[in-house]
Each structure stands twice: as structure tokens, then as C-alpha cells.
Amino acid sequence: MVNAWRMIDTGADDAAFNMALDEAIAIHVREEHDLPTLRIYSWSQRSVSIGSLQRSADLRIGYCRDKGIAVVRRPTGGRAVLHGDELTYSFSVQTRKGLFSHGLLDSYNKISTALVSALLKAGLSPQSIMRGRHATSGSRCLHSPLCFRSVSYGEIAVNGMKVIGSAQKRWKDGLLQQGSILLSVDEGEVCDVFQPDAVEISGRSLIGLKQVMPELSHDHLKRAIRNAFEETFQITLVNSLPTQGERTLAHDLERIKYRADTWTFRR
């Protein structure tokens, strides 16, 4: 029998609820209430998500408030992303046994393989940025606070420029991986949301997939992601919605955590 996983397409929502729902789904998957889950979503307003361990001082908070850019801290690590015209994915799965029980780098590699396949199916020519524990080439922006001006294991480039940035949160019994797939980029604003002394000069421009393939649509990319995950992992993705339990937990997490300054600006 082919294994079934869930695919949830929740459309656009605000920053705090997006993060809360990702965490709620991961908790339910870890507790064996739900199947492994691939979620696809977008953002109802321009938003900046910062990594769980990143300094909020890297951002120009006043600029973000003036421009109506929401700021949220992710449950996963990594560096900041300005969310706009993109698809965002999250993937939640148990790690006690089975396919994702072999550690951080192995799970990054497996998910990266599926994402590379998705971009190939969409008609692009992607490359995995990292093939091992170290960068394949030197970069002055390795530690930049901007996610798309930094590199880490298992992330994906087109034309030599990063287009998918991902980060994981791991527990003993499961993982949550979140990633941003850029379709178009306002590079000026990406730089404007950061403090001038926090942005390292990379020597590279940012790129969105529509710069390479202007006709690329959200729906086409979603189909490619679905097909790639099914083929890579030999599973069937079943269209689903968040359960009532996940939604209830998400609203609780949204209220007590992701809308709270004590979480967002804790560092």
C-alpha cells in the first residue's frame, strides 16, 4: 500500500497565525494525531520573519511599523526573510523511526532533493547550494542576517543565486522545516528592513523565479511541488484542511506566543 501524507493549502494569512499554525501542525504530527504534513501558504501582508535565535536588533523595527510590515519570530532557526510574492512551505514529520530518523543533515538533503525536483518539473534549472557540511564556494555573506544573502545546508539556487531558503526546528520525536520560495523580489525594500550596519555586502543581487521564468504561476509551482514530493518519497499527498484541534492550538499559540513581544523581541 502506498503511504498517504497530508497536503494542506491554506492560502494567505497573517504572519502570527502562519507561524502558529505551522507549530500546531508539527505538535499534532509529533504526537501521532496526524499524518506527515506538507503545508503550502502565503502572506496576507508584507511580513518579516526572523529566525528563532536571531537578534531583533538586526531589523529596522520603526521602518517596518511605518510601512505596515509585520514582524514575527519563527519557531525554526535561520535568518530573516521579507515575505511578499512567494510560496512558503512547511513540512512536519516524526523522527523516531523511518525515513527522517537519520539526523539533521540527512533530512535536509531528502527535502532538498524533493524541492530540486519540483523546480525541474516547473521548467527551471536548480542547483543545491550545499552538498556537505561546508559551503561549496566562499562567500562574504555567509553570516548575513538576510536569509537570501546567506547560505546553509540543503538550500537551492537558480543561476547561482539562492531562491529557496529553509530552516528546521527539531525535537527528539519530530521536525518542522519551513522554507520560502521567492517568485519576485523588491531588493531595495529587502535591504531597507535591516539596520545599515547589519547588512553585509554580498556582491550578488537577489533573484525571484519569475525573473527567470516570467510566466511561472503559483498554481503551476504548487503542482510541481506536489508531484515532486509524491515521486521523491513514494507517497500519495491527500488534500486536507487543518483539523479542529490544530486550529484551536494555533489560535492559542498565536495569542500567547506569536503576537507577544516577549517572544518576537526576546533577543
Short mmCIF file of C-alpha atoms in Angstrom, two decimals:
data_model
loop_
_atom_site.label_atom_id
_atom_site.label_comp_id
_atom_site.label_asym_id
_atom_site.label_seq_id
_atom_site.Cartn_x
_atom_site.Cartn_y
_atom_site.Cartn_z
CA MET A 1 0.00 0.00 0.00
CA VAL A 2 1.27 3.48 -0.88
CA ASN A 3 1.73 5.67 2.18
CA ALA A 4 -0.54 8.70 2.46
CA TRP A 5 0.62 12.08 3.73
CA ARG A 6 -1.42 15.26 4.03
CA MET A 7 -1.13 18.32 1.80
CA ILE A 8 -2.71 21.47 3.20
CA ASP A 9 -3.01 24.63 1.09
CA THR A 10 -4.20 27.37 3.44
CA GLY A 11 -3.74 30.35 1.10
CA ALA A 12 -2.83 33.74 2.55
CA ASP A 13 -2.91 34.51 6.26
CA ASP A 14 -1.19 36.91 8.60
CA ALA A 15 2.29 36.37 9.96
CA ALA A 16 1.46 35.39 13.53
CA PHE A 17 -1.18 32.85 12.55
CA ASN A 18 1.04 31.36 9.83
CA MET A 19 3.76 30.62 12.38
CA ALA A 20 1.27 29.41 14.99
CA LEU A 21 -0.41 27.00 12.57
CA ASP A 22 2.93 25.55 11.46
CA GLU A 23 3.87 24.85 15.06
CA ALA A 24 0.43 23.45 15.91
CA ILE A 25 0.55 21.04 12.96
CA ALA A 26 4.06 19.93 13.95
CA ILE A 27 2.93 19.24 17.52
CA HIS A 28 -0.03 17.15 16.34
CA VAL A 29 2.15 15.20 13.89
CA ARG A 30 4.74 14.52 16.60
CA GLU A 31 2.02 13.30 18.95
CA GLU A 32 0.76 10.92 16.24
CA HIS A 33 -2.58 12.67 15.92
CA ASP A 34 -1.94 13.41 12.24
CA LEU A 35 0.00 12.13 9.22
CA PRO A 36 3.21 13.74 7.92
CA THR A 37 2.08 17.09 6.54
CA LEU A 38 3.21 19.35 3.72
CA ARG A 39 1.63 22.79 4.07
CA ILE A 40 1.71 25.47 1.34
CA TYR A 41 0.75 29.05 2.13
CA SER A 42 1.35 32.74 1.55
CA TRP A 43 1.14 36.02 3.48
CA SER A 44 -1.78 38.44 3.65
CA GLN A 45 0.58 41.41 4.11
CA ARG A 46 4.27 42.07 3.70
CA SER A 47 5.98 40.45 6.66
CA VAL A 48 9.44 39.80 8.03
CA SER A 49 10.09 36.51 9.78
CA ILE A 50 13.23 36.26 11.86
CA GLY A 51 14.91 33.07 13.00
CA SER A 52 14.24 31.75 16.48
CA LEU A 53 17.75 32.69 17.66
CA GLN A 54 18.27 35.85 15.56
CA ARG A 55 18.67 39.30 17.09
CA SER A 56 15.65 41.53 16.51
CA ALA A 57 18.14 44.43 16.56
CA ASP A 58 19.15 43.36 13.04
CA LEU A 59 15.83 44.86 11.85
CA ARG A 60 14.77 48.47 11.45
CA ILE A 61 11.66 47.98 13.57
CA GLY A 62 10.49 51.57 13.15
CA TYR A 63 10.70 51.29 9.37
CA CYS A 64 8.71 48.08 9.43
CA ARG A 65 5.99 49.66 11.57
CA ASP A 66 5.81 52.77 9.39
CA LYS A 67 5.47 50.65 6.24
CA GLY A 68 2.94 48.22 7.70
CA ILE A 69 5.38 45.29 7.55
CA ALA A 70 4.52 42.69 10.17
CA VAL A 71 7.40 41.25 12.20
CA VAL A 72 7.23 37.71 13.57
CA ARG A 73 9.77 35.30 15.07
CA ARG A 74 9.73 31.82 13.54
CA PRO A 75 9.81 28.59 15.55
CA THR A 76 12.66 27.47 13.25
CA GLY A 77 16.18 28.84 13.08
CA GLY A 78 17.91 30.54 10.18
CA ARG A 79 17.92 34.19 9.23
CA ALA A 80 15.36 36.82 8.34
CA VAL A 81 13.12 36.73 5.26
CA LEU A 82 10.96 39.52 3.83
CA HIS A 83 7.83 37.72 2.66
CA GLY A 84 5.90 39.03 -0.32
CA ASP A 85 5.42 37.41 -3.72
CA GLU A 86 6.40 33.86 -2.85
CA LEU A 87 5.17 30.44 -1.87
CA THR A 88 6.02 29.31 1.63
CA TYR A 89 6.09 25.67 2.62
CA SER A 90 6.30 23.82 5.90
CA PHE A 91 6.85 20.12 6.41
CA SER A 92 6.14 18.27 9.65
CA VAL A 93 7.10 14.64 10.24
CA GLN A 94 8.05 12.25 13.05
CA THR A 95 11.69 11.32 13.52
CA ARG A 96 11.51 8.40 15.98
CA LYS A 97 11.87 5.91 13.13
CA GLY A 98 11.63 5.68 9.36
CA LEU A 99 12.71 7.98 6.57
CA PHE A 100 13.55 11.04 8.68
CA SER A 101 15.16 9.30 11.65
CA HIS A 102 18.76 9.77 10.45
CA GLY A 103 19.54 13.27 11.67
CA LEU A 104 19.50 16.90 10.61
CA LEU A 105 21.70 16.84 7.51
CA ASP A 106 20.08 13.71 6.12
CA SER A 107 16.58 15.16 6.47
CA TYR A 108 17.67 18.47 4.90
CA ASN A 109 19.11 16.54 1.99
CA LYS A 110 15.95 14.48 1.46
CA ILE A 111 13.67 17.53 1.48
CA SER A 112 16.11 19.45 -0.73
CA THR A 113 16.02 16.61 -3.25
CA ALA A 114 12.24 16.96 -3.49
CA LEU A 115 12.44 20.74 -3.90
CA VAL A 116 15.10 20.50 -6.62
CA SER A 117 12.84 18.02 -8.42
CA ALA A 118 9.92 20.45 -8.09
CA LEU A 119 11.84 23.27 -9.75
CA LEU A 120 12.96 20.93 -12.51
CA LYS A 121 9.33 19.94 -13.10
CA ALA A 122 8.43 23.63 -13.23
CA GLY A 123 10.91 24.09 -16.10
CA LEU A 124 13.82 25.62 -14.19
CA SER A 125 17.46 24.53 -13.76
CA PRO A 126 18.12 24.47 -9.99
CA GLN A 127 21.24 23.54 -8.09
CA SER A 128 21.61 22.50 -4.47
CA ILE A 129 23.86 25.10 -2.82
CA MET A 130 25.28 22.71 -0.25
CA ARG A 131 26.37 19.10 -0.80
CA GLY A 132 28.10 18.57 2.52
CA ARG A 133 28.81 20.20 5.81
CA HIS A 134 30.66 23.14 4.25
CA ALA A 135 29.86 25.65 1.56
CA THR A 136 30.89 24.69 -1.94
CA SER A 137 32.35 28.14 -2.50
CA GLY A 138 33.50 31.06 -0.37
CA SER A 139 31.03 33.78 0.45
CA ARG A 140 31.41 37.03 2.31
CA CYS A 141 27.68 36.87 3.14
CA LEU A 142 27.77 33.52 4.94
CA HIS A 143 26.62 35.12 8.21
CA SER A 144 24.43 37.86 6.79
CA PRO A 145 21.16 38.46 8.71
CA LEU A 146 19.29 38.28 5.39
CA CYS A 147 18.34 34.70 4.65
CA PHE A 148 18.73 35.11 0.89
CA ARG A 149 22.22 36.63 1.27
CA SER A 150 23.44 33.71 3.33
CA VAL A 151 23.91 30.04 2.62
CA SER A 152 23.27 26.88 4.60
CA TYR A 153 22.94 23.18 4.04
CA GLY A 154 20.37 21.94 1.54
CA GLU A 155 19.25 25.26 0.09
CA ILE A 156 18.62 25.79 -3.60
CA ALA A 157 19.83 28.23 -6.25
CA VAL A 158 18.94 29.15 -9.82
CA ASN A 159 21.55 30.88 -11.96
CA GLY A 160 23.87 30.79 -8.97
CA MET A 161 21.52 32.81 -6.75
CA LYS A 162 19.54 31.38 -3.86
CA VAL A 163 15.79 31.08 -4.47
CA ILE A 164 14.72 28.71 -1.68
CA GLY A 165 15.80 29.28 1.90
CA SER A 166 14.86 26.75 4.57
CA ALA A 167 15.27 26.23 8.31
CA GLN A 168 14.42 23.44 10.73
CA LYS A 169 13.22 23.01 14.29
CA ARG A 170 13.97 19.55 15.65
CA TRP A 171 12.69 17.69 18.68
CA LYS A 172 13.53 14.15 19.79
CA ASP A 173 10.36 12.87 18.15
CA GLY A 174 9.87 15.10 15.11
CA LEU A 175 10.88 18.02 12.93
CA LEU A 176 9.36 21.11 11.40
CA GLN A 177 11.03 22.55 8.30
CA GLN A 178 9.91 25.91 6.94
CA GLY A 179 11.02 27.39 3.63
CA SER A 180 10.45 30.38 1.40
CA ILE A 181 10.32 30.06 -2.41
CA LEU A 182 10.82 33.51 -3.95
CA LEU A 183 8.81 34.41 -7.05
CA SER A 184 9.71 38.10 -7.24
CA VAL A 185 11.89 40.36 -5.10
CA ASP A 186 11.91 44.03 -4.11
CA GLU A 187 15.61 44.11 -3.37
CA GLY A 188 15.56 47.72 -2.22
CA GLU A 189 13.00 47.01 0.45
CA VAL A 190 14.75 43.81 1.47
CA CYS A 191 17.75 45.96 2.38
CA ASP A 192 15.62 48.73 3.92
CA VAL A 193 14.18 46.48 6.62
CA PHE A 194 17.66 45.88 8.08
CA GLN A 195 19.94 48.13 10.06
CA PRO A 196 22.63 49.52 7.70
CA ASP A 197 25.48 48.03 9.74
CA ALA A 198 23.79 44.61 9.85
CA VAL A 199 23.75 44.01 6.10
CA GLU A 200 26.95 42.57 4.67
CA ILE A 201 27.71 43.27 1.04
CA SER A 202 27.37 40.04 -0.90
CA GLY A 203 28.28 41.14 -4.39
CA ARG A 204 25.17 39.35 -5.67
CA SER A 205 21.69 40.57 -6.41
CA LEU A 206 18.65 38.74 -5.14
CA ILE A 207 16.51 36.84 -7.60
CA GLY A 208 12.95 35.58 -7.84
CA LEU A 209 11.83 32.69 -10.02
CA LYS A 210 9.70 34.99 -12.20
CA GLN A 211 12.87 36.80 -13.25
CA VAL A 212 13.96 33.52 -14.82
CA MET A 213 10.51 32.31 -15.90
CA PRO A 214 8.07 35.27 -16.09
CA GLU A 215 5.10 33.02 -16.90
CA LEU A 216 5.53 30.92 -13.74
CA SER A 217 2.32 30.89 -11.67
CA HIS A 218 1.60 29.91 -8.09
CA ASP A 219 -0.64 27.08 -9.28
CA HIS A 220 1.99 25.66 -11.63
CA LEU A 221 4.59 25.72 -8.88
CA LYS A 222 2.22 24.09 -6.38
CA ARG A 223 1.53 21.24 -8.81
CA ALA A 224 5.24 20.77 -9.37
CA ILE A 225 5.90 20.63 -5.61
CA ARG A 226 3.11 18.12 -5.10
CA ASN A 227 4.31 15.83 -7.90
CA ALA A 228 7.92 16.05 -6.75
CA PHE A 229 7.13 15.13 -3.14
CA GLU A 230 4.99 12.20 -4.24
CA GLU A 231 7.68 10.85 -6.56
CA THR A 232 10.63 11.51 -4.25
CA PHE A 233 9.07 9.88 -1.19
CA GLN A 234 6.85 7.33 -2.97
CA ILE A 235 3.75 8.55 -1.17
CA THR A 236 0.33 9.99 -2.04
CA LEU A 237 -0.49 13.51 -0.87
CA VAL A 238 -4.11 13.76 0.22
CA ASN A 239 -5.72 17.21 0.06
CA SER A 240 -6.63 18.15 3.61
CA LEU A 241 -7.52 21.01 5.93
CA PRO A 242 -6.10 21.69 9.39
CA THR A 243 -8.03 19.73 11.98
CA GLN A 244 -10.13 21.49 14.59
CA GLY A 245 -7.55 20.51 17.19
CA GLU A 246 -4.75 22.07 15.13
CA ARG A 247 -6.73 25.26 14.62
CA THR A 248 -7.58 25.55 18.31
CA LEU A 249 -3.95 25.05 19.31
CA ALA A 250 -2.83 27.50 16.60
CA HIS A 251 -5.12 30.23 17.92
CA ASP A 252 -3.75 29.64 21.43
CA LEU A 253 -0.14 29.81 20.20
CA GLU A 254 -0.94 32.91 18.14
CA ARG A 255 -2.31 34.70 21.22
CA ILE A 256 0.23 33.70 23.85
CA LYS A 257 3.37 33.43 21.71
CA TYR A 258 3.45 34.78 18.17
CA ARG A 259 1.66 38.08 18.92
CA ALA A 260 3.63 38.60 22.12
CA ASP A 261 6.60 40.99 22.22
CA THR A 262 8.16 38.70 24.81
CA TRP A 263 8.62 36.13 22.01
CA THR A 264 9.13 38.38 18.98
CA PHE A 265 11.69 40.67 20.62
CA ARG A 266 13.13 38.26 23.14
CA ARG A 267 16.60 38.63 21.56
#
